[in-house]
PDB file of C-alpha atoms in Angstrom:
ATOM      1  CA  MET A   1     124.295  79.826  21.664  1.00 48.00           C
ATOM      2  CA  LYS A   2     126.362  82.259  23.703  1.00 55.00           C
ATOM      3  CA  HIS A   3     129.168  84.015  21.812  1.00 56.00           C
ATOM      4  CA  ILE A   4     132.618  83.649  23.414  1.00 63.00           C
ATOM      5  CA  GLU A   5     135.258  86.219  22.499  1.00 67.00           C
ATOM      6  CA  PRO A   6     138.748  84.726  21.969  1.00 69.00           C
ATOM      7  CA  THR A   7     141.327  85.983  24.444  1.00 75.00           C
ATOM      8  CA  TYR A   8     144.400  88.011  23.526  1.00 71.00           C
ATOM      9  CA  TRP A   9     146.686  85.024  24.025  1.00 76.00           C
ATOM     10  CA  GLN A  10     144.474  82.757  21.906  1.00 73.00           C
ATOM     11  CA  LYS A  11     144.841  85.275  19.064  1.00 71.00           C
ATOM     12  CA  TYR A  12     148.588  85.618  19.701  1.00 70.00           C
ATOM     13  CA  ASP A  13     149.068  81.846  19.728  1.00 75.00           C
ATOM     14  CA  GLN A  14     147.193  81.414  16.464  1.00 72.00           C
ATOM     15  CA  VAL A  15     149.336  84.047  14.755  1.00 72.00           C
ATOM     16  CA  PHE A  16     152.397  81.842  15.189  1.00 72.00           C
ATOM     17  CA  LYS A  17     150.518  78.627  14.381  1.00 76.00           C
ATOM     18  CA  ARG A  18     149.024  79.972  11.148  1.00 78.00           C
ATOM     19  CA  PHE A  19     151.758  82.460  10.207  1.00 82.00           C
ATOM     20  CA  SER A  20     155.231  80.956  10.291  1.00 86.00           C
ATOM     21  CA  TYR A  21     158.244  83.256  10.198  1.00 89.00           C
ATOM     22  CA  LYS A  22     158.571  82.413   6.518  1.00 90.00           C
ATOM     23  CA  LYS A  23     155.013  83.603   5.838  1.00 89.00           C
ATOM     24  CA  ILE A  24     155.532  86.764   7.902  1.00 91.00           C
ATOM     25  CA  TYR A  25     158.661  87.553   5.882  1.00 94.00           C
ATOM     26  CA  GLU A  26     156.773  86.957   2.623  1.00 93.00           C
ATOM     27  CA  MET A  27     154.020  89.305   3.762  1.00 92.00           C
ATOM     28  CA  ILE A  28     156.514  92.112   4.519  1.00 95.00           C
ATOM     29  CA  HIS A  29     158.225  91.414   1.205  1.00 95.00           C
ATOM     30  CA  GLY A  30     154.884  91.684  -0.609  1.00 95.00           C
ATOM     31  CA  LEU A  31     154.237  95.106   0.936  1.00 95.00           C
ATOM     32  CA  ALA A  32     157.757  96.239   0.042  1.00 95.00           C
ATOM     33  CA  MET A  33     157.299  95.121  -3.575  1.00 95.00           C
ATOM     34  CA  LYS A  34     154.168  97.279  -3.906  1.00 94.00           C
ATOM     35  CA  LEU A  35     156.054 100.345  -2.627  1.00 94.00           C
ATOM     36  CA  GLY A  36     158.794 100.102  -5.242  1.00 92.00           C
ATOM     37  CA  GLU A  37     162.557 100.285  -4.858  1.00 92.00           C
ATOM     38  CA  PRO A  38     163.925 101.504  -1.496  1.00 93.00           C
ATOM     39  CA  PHE A  39     167.208 102.445  -3.165  1.00 89.00           C
ATOM     40  CA  ALA A  40     168.898 102.081  -6.550  1.00 77.00           C
ATOM     41  CA  LYS A  41     172.397 101.012  -7.520  1.00 69.00           C
ATOM     42  CA  GLN A  42     174.422 104.229  -7.468  1.00 65.00           C
ATOM     43  CA  SER A  43     176.604 103.435 -10.473  1.00 62.00           C
ATOM     44  CA  ALA A  44     176.681 101.123 -13.471  1.00 64.00           C
ATOM     45  CA  ARG A  45     180.189 100.166 -12.438  1.00 68.00           C
ATOM     46  CA  GLY A  46     181.056  97.595  -9.862  1.00 62.00           C
ATOM     47  CA  PRO A  47     179.367  94.280  -8.970  1.00 73.00           C
ATOM     48  CA  LYS A  48     175.644  93.817  -9.309  1.00 81.00           C
ATOM     49  CA  LEU A  49     173.424  93.568  -6.236  1.00 85.00           C
ATOM     50  CA  LYS A  50     173.189  89.972  -5.019  1.00 88.00           C
ATOM     51  CA  LEU A  51     169.517  90.539  -4.139  1.00 91.00           C
ATOM     52  CA  PRO A  52     166.846  93.015  -5.267  1.00 92.00           C
ATOM     53  CA  ALA A  53     166.733  96.172  -3.133  1.00 93.00           C
ATOM     54  CA  THR A  54     163.193  95.338  -1.936  1.00 95.00           C
ATOM     55  CA  THR A  55     164.471  91.992  -0.614  1.00 95.00           C
ATOM     56  CA  TYR A  56     167.166  93.731   1.430  1.00 96.00           C
ATOM     57  CA  ALA A  57     164.617  96.197   2.875  1.00 96.00           C
ATOM     58  CA  SER A  58     161.992  93.580   3.740  1.00 96.00           C
ATOM     59  CA  PHE A  59     164.493  91.077   5.182  1.00 96.00           C
ATOM     60  CA  ILE A  60     166.186  93.681   7.393  1.00 97.00           C
ATOM     61  CA  ALA A  61     162.777  94.857   8.655  1.00 96.00           C
ATOM     62  CA  PHE A  62     161.696  91.247   9.258  1.00 96.00           C
ATOM     63  CA  GLU A  63     164.845  90.382  11.227  1.00 96.00           C
ATOM     64  CA  ILE A  64     164.505  93.432  13.505  1.00 95.00           C
ATOM     65  CA  ILE A  65     160.762  92.864  14.027  1.00 93.00           C
ATOM     66  CA  THR A  66     161.013  89.183  14.938  1.00 90.00           C
ATOM     67  CA  GLY A  67     164.262  89.142  16.893  1.00 86.00           C
ATOM     68  CA  ASP A  68     165.798  92.611  17.122  1.00 84.00           C
ATOM     69  CA  ALA A  69     168.614  91.023  15.105  1.00 86.00           C
ATOM     70  CA  HIS A  70     172.029  92.531  14.478  1.00 91.00           C
ATOM     71  CA  PHE A  71     173.629  92.453  11.048  1.00 94.00           C
ATOM     72  CA  ARG A  72     175.670  89.339  11.907  1.00 93.00           C
ATOM     73  CA  ASP A  73     172.448  87.547  12.879  1.00 94.00           C
ATOM     74  CA  MET A  74     171.019  88.511   9.494  1.00 95.00           C
ATOM     75  CA  GLU A  75     174.020  86.893   7.810  1.00 95.00           C
ATOM     76  CA  GLN A  76     173.332  83.635   9.666  1.00 94.00           C
ATOM     77  CA  ASP A  77     169.641  83.632   8.677  1.00 94.00           C
ATOM     78  CA  SER A  78     170.107  84.751   5.085  1.00 94.00           C
ATOM     79  CA  GLU A  79     170.340  81.265   3.575  1.00 93.00           C
ATOM     80  CA  LEU A  80     167.066  80.242   5.250  1.00 91.00           C
ATOM     81  CA  PHE A  81     165.007  83.132   3.878  1.00 93.00           C
ATOM     82  CA  VAL A  82     166.691  84.566   0.778  1.00 92.00           C
ATOM     83  CA  ILE A  83     168.464  81.339  -0.326  1.00 90.00           C
ATOM     84  CA  LYS A  84     171.843  83.073  -0.545  1.00 92.00           C
ATOM     85  CA  HIS A  85     174.588  83.669   1.970  1.00 94.00           C
ATOM     86  CA  ILE A  86     174.892  87.440   2.338  1.00 94.00           C
ATOM     87  CA  ASP A  87     177.713  88.996   4.347  1.00 94.00           C
ATOM     88  CA  HIS A  88     176.711  91.126   7.341  1.00 94.00           C
ATOM     89  CA  SER A  89     178.545  94.136   5.906  1.00 94.00           C
ATOM     90  CA  THR A  90     176.282  93.989   2.841  1.00 94.00           C
ATOM     91  CA  PHE A  91     173.205  94.202   5.074  1.00 95.00           C
ATOM     92  CA  GLN A  92     174.736  97.143   6.928  1.00 94.00           C
ATOM     93  CA  ARG A  93     175.459  99.068   3.703  1.00 93.00           C
ATOM     94  CA  SER A  94     171.977  98.268   2.377  1.00 94.00           C
ATOM     95  CA  PHE A  95     170.332  99.499   5.583  1.00 96.00           C
ATOM     96  CA  GLU A  96     172.164 102.801   5.266  1.00 95.00           C
ATOM     97  CA  LYS A  97     170.923 103.175   1.678  1.00 94.00           C
ATOM     98  CA  ILE A  98     167.243 102.568   2.498  1.00 96.00           C
ATOM     99  CA  SER A  99     165.437 105.877   2.807  1.00 94.00           C
ATOM    100  CA  TYR A 100     163.704 106.850   6.028  1.00 95.00           C
ATOM    101  CA  GLU A 101     160.586 107.841   4.056  1.00 95.00           C
ATOM    102  CA  TYR A 102     160.410 104.388   2.456  1.00 96.00           C
ATOM    103  CA  LEU A 103     160.221 102.681   5.863  1.00 96.00           C
ATOM    104  CA  GLN A 104     157.566 105.155   6.970  1.00 95.00           C
ATOM    105  CA  ARG A 105     155.505 104.238   3.907  1.00 95.00           C
ATOM    106  CA  LEU A 106     155.984 100.544   4.737  1.00 96.00           C
ATOM    107  CA  LEU A 107     154.551 101.143   8.223  1.00 96.00           C
ATOM    108  CA  GLN A 108     151.665 103.171   6.824  1.00 94.00           C
ATOM    109  CA  ALA A 109     150.889 100.491   4.227  1.00 95.00           C
ATOM    110  CA  CYS A 110     150.633  97.874   6.976  1.00 95.00           C
ATOM    111  CA  ALA A 111     148.390 100.205   8.999  1.00 95.00           C
ATOM    112  CA  ALA A 112     146.145 100.613   5.939  1.00 93.00           C
ATOM    113  CA  LEU A 113     145.686  96.821   5.788  1.00 93.00           C
ATOM    114  CA  LEU A 114     144.445  96.773   9.376  1.00 94.00           C
ATOM    115  CA  GLU A 115     142.149  99.741   8.756  1.00 93.00           C
ATOM    116  CA  SER A 116     140.666  97.929   5.752  1.00 91.00           C
ATOM    117  CA  LEU A 117     139.473  95.247   8.202  1.00 90.00           C
ATOM    118  CA  LEU A 118     138.392  97.419  11.144  1.00 91.00           C
ATOM    119  CA  GLY A 119     137.653 100.826   9.634  1.00 90.00           C
ATOM    120  CA  THR A 120     138.701 104.157  11.123  1.00 89.00           C
ATOM    121  CA  ALA A 121     140.012 104.122  14.689  1.00 91.00           C
ATOM    122  CA  ALA A 122     137.999 105.841  17.425  1.00 91.00           C
ATOM    123  CA  ALA A 123     141.078 107.507  18.906  1.00 93.00           C
ATOM    124  CA  TYR A 124     144.555 108.514  17.770  1.00 93.00           C
ATOM    125  CA  ILE A 125     146.930 108.790  20.699  1.00 93.00           C
ATOM    126  CA  PRO A 126     150.287 110.589  20.369  1.00 93.00           C
ATOM    127  CA  ASP A 127     153.095 109.459  22.619  1.00 91.00           C
ATOM    128  CA  SER A 128     156.877 109.600  22.822  1.00 92.00           C
ATOM    129  CA  THR A 129     159.651 107.766  24.600  1.00 91.00           C
ATOM    130  CA  VAL A 130     163.449 107.638  24.700  1.00 92.00           C
ATOM    131  CA  VAL A 131     165.578 105.366  22.531  1.00 93.00           C
ATOM    132  CA  THR A 132     168.927 104.773  24.237  1.00 92.00           C
ATOM    133  CA  THR A 133     172.150 103.859  22.485  1.00 92.00           C
ATOM    134  CA  ARG A 134     175.085 101.945  23.916  1.00 89.00           C
ATOM    135  CA  HIS A 135     177.459 104.801  23.086  1.00 87.00           C
ATOM    136  CA  TYR A 136     178.580 107.629  25.374  1.00 84.00           C
ATOM    137  CA  HIS A 137     179.301 111.309  24.912  1.00 79.00           C
ATOM    138  CA  GLU A 138     180.384 114.184  27.139  1.00 81.00           C
ATOM    139  CA  ILE A 139     177.682 116.517  28.502  1.00 77.00           C
ATOM    140  CA  LEU A 140     177.657 119.463  30.882  1.00 74.00           C
ATOM    141  CA  TYR A 141     175.611 118.602  33.983  1.00 72.00           C
ATOM    142  CA  LYS A 142     175.346 121.004  36.937  1.00 75.00           C
ATOM    143  CA  GLY A 143     178.499 122.793  35.853  1.00 78.00           C
ATOM    144  CA  LYS A 144     180.546 119.602  35.490  1.00 80.00           C
ATOM    145  CA  MET A 145     181.408 117.458  32.508  1.00 81.00           C
ATOM    146  CA  ARG A 146     180.164 113.888  32.707  1.00 84.00           C
ATOM    147  CA  ARG A 147     179.743 110.887  30.408  1.00 84.00           C
ATOM    148  CA  ALA A 148     176.212 109.894  29.447  1.00 83.00           C
ATOM    149  CA  LYS A 149     174.651 107.568  26.911  1.00 88.00           C
ATOM    150  CA  LYS A 150     173.399 109.161  23.713  1.00 90.00           C
ATOM    151  CA  THR A 151     169.616 109.206  23.525  1.00 92.00           C
ATOM    152  CA  TYR A 152     167.057 109.900  20.819  1.00 94.00           C
ATOM    153  CA  LYS A 153     163.277 110.327  20.677  1.00 94.00           C
ATOM    154  CA  SER A 154     160.695 107.867  19.379  1.00 93.00           C
ATOM    155  CA  HIS A 155     157.319 109.421  18.484  1.00 94.00           C
ATOM    156  CA  ALA A 156     154.257 107.352  17.583  1.00 94.00           C
ATOM    157  CA  LEU A 157     150.655 108.071  16.625  1.00 94.00           C
ATOM    158  CA  VAL A 158     148.762 105.081  18.000  1.00 94.00           C
ATOM    159  CA  GLY A 159     145.325 104.155  16.673  1.00 93.00           C
ATOM    160  CA  TYR A 160     142.901 102.564  19.156  1.00 94.00           C
ATOM    161  CA  TYR A 161     139.658 100.598  18.706  1.00 93.00           C
ATOM    162  CA  PRO A 162     138.100 100.532  22.229  1.00 91.00           C
ATOM    163  CA  ASP A 163     135.329  98.089  21.317  1.00 89.00           C
ATOM    164  CA  LYS A 164     137.834  95.536  19.985  1.00 87.00           C
ATOM    165  CA  GLY A 165     140.769  96.266  22.286  1.00 87.00           C
ATOM    166  CA  VAL A 166     143.091  96.715  19.292  1.00 91.00           C
ATOM    167  CA  ILE A 167     145.969  99.190  19.130  1.00 92.00           C
ATOM    168  CA  TYR A 168     148.334  99.813  16.234  1.00 94.00           C
ATOM    169  CA  VAL A 169     150.860 102.429  15.161  1.00 94.00           C
ATOM    170  CA  LYS A 170     149.574 104.514  12.265  1.00 93.00           C
ATOM    171  CA  THR A 171     152.784 106.459  11.779  1.00 92.00           C
ATOM    172  CA  SER A 172     156.036 107.060  13.611  1.00 93.00           C
ATOM    173  CA  GLU A 173     158.993 109.413  13.628  1.00 93.00           C
ATOM    174  CA  GLY A 174     162.481 109.182  15.052  1.00 92.00           C
ATOM    175  CA  THR A 175     164.098 112.455  16.072  1.00 92.00           C
ATOM    176  CA  ASP A 176     166.808 114.047  18.146  1.00 90.00           C
ATOM    177  CA  HIS A 177     166.240 113.910  21.916  1.00 86.00           C
ATOM    178  CA  HIS A 178     165.683 117.679  22.026  1.00 87.00           C
ATOM    179  CA  VAL A 179     162.543 117.548  19.835  1.00 91.00           C
ATOM    180  CA  SER A 180     159.546 117.975  22.156  1.00 91.00           C
ATOM    181  CA  ASP A 181     156.615 115.575  22.358  1.00 91.00           C
ATOM    182  CA  SER A 182     154.257 118.272  21.075  1.00 92.00           C
ATOM    183  CA  ALA A 183     156.445 119.039  18.037  1.00 92.00           C
ATOM    184  CA  GLY A 184     156.549 115.335  17.195  1.00 92.00           C
ATOM    185  CA  ALA A 185     152.748 115.067  17.431  1.00 92.00           C
ATOM    186  CA  VAL A 186     152.190 118.070  15.148  1.00 93.00           C
ATOM    187  CA  SER A 187     154.617 116.655  12.583  1.00 92.00           C
ATOM    188  CA  MET A 188     152.850 113.277  12.533  1.00 92.00           C
ATOM    189  CA  LEU A 189     149.409 114.874  12.123  1.00 90.00           C
ATOM    190  CA  GLU A 190     150.437 117.053   9.181  1.00 86.00           C
ATOM    191  CA  ASP A 191     150.076 114.426   6.471  1.00 76.00           C
ATOM    192  CA  TYR A 192     146.746 112.929   7.553  1.00 74.00           C
ATOM    193  CA  ASP A 193     143.086 113.742   7.179  1.00 72.00           C
ATOM    194  CA  LEU A 194     141.906 111.429   9.938  1.00 70.00           C
ATOM    195  CA  GLY A 195     138.271 112.477  10.038  1.00 71.00           C
ATOM    196  CA  TRP A 196     136.417 112.518  13.329  1.00 81.00           C
ATOM    197  CA  ALA A 197     138.195 110.816  16.232  1.00 89.00           C
ATOM    198  CA  TYR A 198     139.437 111.577  19.727  1.00 91.00           C
ATOM    199  CA  LEU A 199     142.977 112.733  20.419  1.00 91.00           C
ATOM    200  CA  PRO A 200     143.736 111.841  24.068  1.00 92.00           C
ATOM    201  CA  ALA A 201     147.125 112.999  25.312  1.00 91.00           C
ATOM    202  CA  ASP A 202     148.947 113.709  28.579  1.00 90.00           C
ATOM    203  CA  ARG A 203     150.281 117.031  29.882  1.00 89.00           C
ATOM    204  CA  GLY A 204     153.322 116.868  27.607  1.00 88.00           C
ATOM    205  CA  PHE A 205     151.010 117.751  24.692  1.00 91.00           C
ATOM    206  CA  ASP A 206     149.211 120.668  26.363  1.00 90.00           C
ATOM    207  CA  TYR A 207     150.372 123.283  23.871  1.00 89.00           C
ATOM    208  CA  GLU A 208     148.538 125.512  21.441  1.00 88.00           C
ATOM    209  CA  CYS A 209     150.218 123.959  18.389  1.00 90.00           C
ATOM    210  CA  VAL A 210     148.792 120.514  19.242  1.00 91.00           C
ATOM    211  CA  TYR A 211     145.261 121.842  19.810  1.00 91.00           C
ATOM    212  CA  ARG A 212     145.416 123.745  16.525  1.00 90.00           C
ATOM    213  CA  ALA A 213     146.715 120.734  14.556  1.00 90.00           C
ATOM    214  CA  ALA A 214     144.015 118.491  16.075  1.00 90.00           C
ATOM    215  CA  GLU A 215     141.184 120.903  15.281  1.00 88.00           C
ATOM    216  CA  GLU A 216     142.391 121.450  11.726  1.00 88.00           C
ATOM    217  CA  LYS A 217     142.275 117.662  11.197  1.00 88.00           C
ATOM    218  CA  GLY A 218     138.784 117.355  12.665  1.00 86.00           C
ATOM    219  CA  LEU A 219     139.954 115.625  15.857  1.00 89.00           C
ATOM    220  CA  THR A 220     138.458 116.191  19.304  1.00 88.00           C
ATOM    221  CA  SER A 221     141.389 116.813  21.650  1.00 89.00           C
ATOM    222  CA  ILE A 222     141.220 115.382  25.175  1.00 91.00           C
ATOM    223  CA  ILE A 223     144.469 116.657  26.599  1.00 90.00           C
ATOM    224  CA  LYS A 224     145.268 116.783  30.289  1.00 88.00           C
ATOM    225  CA  LYS A 225     145.956 120.395  31.269  1.00 85.00           C
ATOM    226  CA  GLN A 226     149.112 121.691  32.884  1.00 81.00           C
ATOM    227  CA  LYS A 227     148.768 123.918  35.929  1.00 76.00           C
ATOM    228  CA  ARG A 228     149.562 127.485  34.856  1.00 68.00           C
ATOM    229  CA  LYS A 229     149.526 130.415  37.255  1.00 60.00           C
ATOM    230  CA  ASN A 230     148.530 133.057  34.716  1.00 61.00           C
ATOM    231  CA  GLY A 231     145.979 130.905  32.899  1.00 56.00           C
ATOM    232  CA  CYS A 232     145.984 130.544  29.142  1.00 57.00           C
ATOM    233  CA  LYS A 233     144.528 132.920  26.562  1.00 61.00           C
ATOM    234  CA  SER A 234     145.050 130.586  23.597  1.00 72.00           C
ATOM    235  CA  LYS A 235     142.081 130.236  21.255  1.00 77.00           C
ATOM    236  CA  TYR A 236     142.292 126.538  20.398  1.00 77.00           C
ATOM    237  CA  ARG A 237     143.095 125.376  23.940  1.00 80.00           C
ATOM    238  CA  LYS A 238     139.951 127.039  25.282  1.00 75.00           C
ATOM    239  CA  ARG A 239     137.782 125.198  22.775  1.00 75.00           C
ATOM    240  CA  SER A 240     139.183 121.764  23.651  1.00 77.00           C
ATOM    241  CA  MET A 241     137.204 119.174  25.598  1.00 75.00           C
ATOM    242  CA  TYR A 242     138.678 117.343  28.563  1.00 81.00           C
ATOM    243  CA  ARG A 243     136.712 114.736  30.498  1.00 85.00           C
ATOM    244  CA  GLU A 244     138.590 112.675  33.075  1.00 87.00           C
ATOM    245  CA  PRO A 245     136.554 109.422  32.640  1.00 88.00           C
ATOM    246  CA  LEU A 246     136.919 109.543  28.851  1.00 88.00           C
ATOM    247  CA  TYR A 247     140.634 110.311  29.141  1.00 87.00           C
ATOM    248  CA  ARG A 248     141.159 107.356  31.506  1.00 88.00           C
ATOM    249  CA  HIS A 249     139.237 105.111  29.135  1.00 88.00           C
ATOM    250  CA  LEU A 250     141.156 106.041  25.983  1.00 88.00           C
ATOM    251  CA  ARG A 251     144.669 106.964  27.086  1.00 85.00           C
ATOM    252  CA  PRO A 252     146.115 103.935  29.014  1.00 81.00           C
ATOM    253  CA  PRO A 253     146.295 101.433  26.084  1.00 80.00           C
ATOM    254  CA  VAL A 254     149.033 103.471  24.408  1.00 82.00           C
ATOM    255  CA  GLU A 255     151.381 102.451  27.213  1.00 79.00           C
ATOM    256  CA  ASN A 256     151.123  98.860  25.948  1.00 75.00           C
ATOM    257  CA  ASN A 257     152.863  99.891  22.749  1.00 77.00           C
ATOM    258  CA  PHE A 258     156.010 101.307  24.326  1.00 82.00           C
ATOM    259  CA  GLY A 259     155.831  98.897  27.271  1.00 82.00           C
ATOM    260  CA  GLY A 260     156.056  95.910  24.937  1.00 82.00           C
ATOM    261  CA  LEU A 261     159.057  97.403  23.143  1.00 86.00           C
ATOM    262  CA  GLU A 262     160.794  98.121  26.447  1.00 87.00           C
ATOM    263  CA  ASN A 263     160.163  94.593  27.755  1.00 86.00           C
ATOM    264  CA  ARG A 264     161.757  93.152  24.620  1.00 86.00           C
ATOM    265  CA  GLY A 265     164.761  95.471  24.937  1.00 88.00           C
ATOM    266  CA  MET A 266     163.979  97.143  21.607  1.00 91.00           C
ATOM    267  CA  LEU A 267     164.335 100.687  22.939  1.00 92.00           C
ATOM    268  CA  VAL A 268     168.100 100.173  23.224  1.00 92.00           C
ATOM    269  CA  THR A 269     170.233 100.025  20.091  1.00 92.00           C
ATOM    270  CA  SER A 270     173.881  99.662  19.100  1.00 91.00           C
ATOM    271  CA  LEU A 271     173.461 101.841  16.007  1.00 93.00           C
ATOM    272  CA  ARG A 272     175.532 105.031  15.916  1.00 92.00           C
ATOM    273  CA  LYS A 273     174.294 107.267  13.106  1.00 93.00           C
ATOM    274  CA  PRO A 274     171.192 109.383  13.896  1.00 93.00           C
ATOM    275  CA  GLU A 275     169.619 108.636  10.495  1.00 95.00           C
ATOM    276  CA  ASN A 276     169.968 104.875  11.093  1.00 95.00           C
ATOM    277  CA  ILE A 277     168.459 105.167  14.566  1.00 95.00           C
ATOM    278  CA  ALA A 278     165.498 107.067  13.091  1.00 95.00           C
ATOM    279  CA  LYS A 279     164.949 104.229  10.595  1.00 96.00           C
ATOM    280  CA  TYR A 280     165.266 101.632  13.355  1.00 96.00           C
ATOM    281  CA  ASN A 281     162.581 103.509  15.291  1.00 95.00           C
ATOM    282  CA  VAL A 282     160.080 103.143  12.428  1.00 95.00           C
ATOM    283  CA  ILE A 283     160.788  99.410  12.053  1.00 96.00           C
ATOM    284  CA  ILE A 284     160.192  98.585  15.733  1.00 94.00           C
ATOM    285  CA  HIS A 285     156.780 100.269  15.534  1.00 94.00           C
ATOM    286  CA  LEU A 286     155.956  98.256  12.427  1.00 95.00           C
ATOM    287  CA  ARG A 287     156.017  95.187  14.689  1.00 92.00           C
ATOM    288  CA  GLN A 288     152.989  96.341  16.713  1.00 91.00           C
ATOM    289  CA  THR A 289     150.940  97.111  13.610  1.00 94.00           C
ATOM    290  CA  LEU A 290     151.932  93.932  11.793  1.00 93.00           C
ATOM    291  CA  PHE A 291     150.993  91.595  14.643  1.00 90.00           C
ATOM    292  CA  ALA A 292     147.759  93.501  15.281  1.00 91.00           C
ATOM    293  CA  TYR A 293     146.834  92.841  11.647  1.00 91.00           C
ATOM    294  CA  LEU A 294     147.807  89.156  11.829  1.00 88.00           C
ATOM    295  CA  ARG A 295     145.729  88.637  14.990  1.00 85.00           C
ATOM    296  CA  GLN A 296     142.695  90.146  13.270  1.00 86.00           C
ATOM    297  CA  THR A 297     143.076  87.886  10.240  1.00 83.00           C
ATOM    298  CA  VAL A 298     142.718  84.776  12.455  1.00 77.00           C
ATOM    299  CA  LEU A 299     140.027  86.279  14.674  1.00 73.00           C
ATOM    300  CA  GLY A 300     137.162  85.166  12.412  1.00 61.00           C
ATOM    301  CA  LEU A 301     138.289  81.536  12.460  1.00 60.00           C
ATOM    302  CA  LEU A 302     138.775  81.564  16.232  1.00 60.00           C
ATOM    303  CA  THR A 303     135.347  83.118  16.777  1.00 58.00           C
ATOM    304  CA  GLN A 304     133.719  80.357  14.763  1.00 55.00           C
ATOM    305  CA  LEU A 305     135.626  77.743  16.755  1.00 50.00           C
ATOM    306  CA  CYS A 306     134.583  79.249  20.115  1.00 51.00           C
ATOM    307  CA  ASP A 307     130.932  79.453  19.020  1.00 51.00           C
ATOM    308  CA  LYS A 308     130.933  75.688  18.435  1.00 50.00           C
ATOM    309  CA  LEU A 309     132.154  74.930  21.947  1.00 46.00           C
TER     310      LEU A 309
END
């Protein structure tokens, strides 16, 4: 009998049929519990926390992932998920207490679940985009002062399984807008021993530091070269491999990650503090990894169903 591969939308539909919002929240909460406390009560004085710190962290992440919710929306949903009415200001204070590193570990823990099902990705693709706020500041532009919206950078290291058509975010960083794409990629690669895989990237990553970081991690860089009049004498850049067909095969899927966030309006935020925007950046990338994992968990059942047709 001929094997029929379930489509993307069949997988997507089954995620919401088999994983209600309540179950998705419980899954995030389970991951948060394994990571420990995101913050501790600062003093023995004062009122006790209404909820455990892990519940605040997982519920805030869940609300942003599923609906890009504001703190007032979290107050409205609190009785449905945490069985207590929590004021929006409490969620805001709790979000500010959660450490940036804790949310990064939450994303990486979810990525590890997906990798336990699919193994090591064939390619790790660095990419960056702009996160825009709704707040303005004065800048000097062409010798004149003008008002412009404050912007920040969102960096992501996207894992890709070409044979399965699966992409996920392995790690992410939120930075100031002036941090270059290449600096963000080097920072994300520092903490990983990824083994052999491709590292396809566009011209924004054609710098010696990226080639060096890729080679030190055992990655094969496929980076599109910039046109330079005087050539390049760098050691690592000369040893890199670039093949146009392979680049075109591996690079385009990363656009789906940021494209989906842009379509949902999640690359615009009302947050003001840079540290909160950096944490928000990590949470929105958790969405891609989480739903990639959920689709894979129902894939086996769908495959069996299609084989019977």
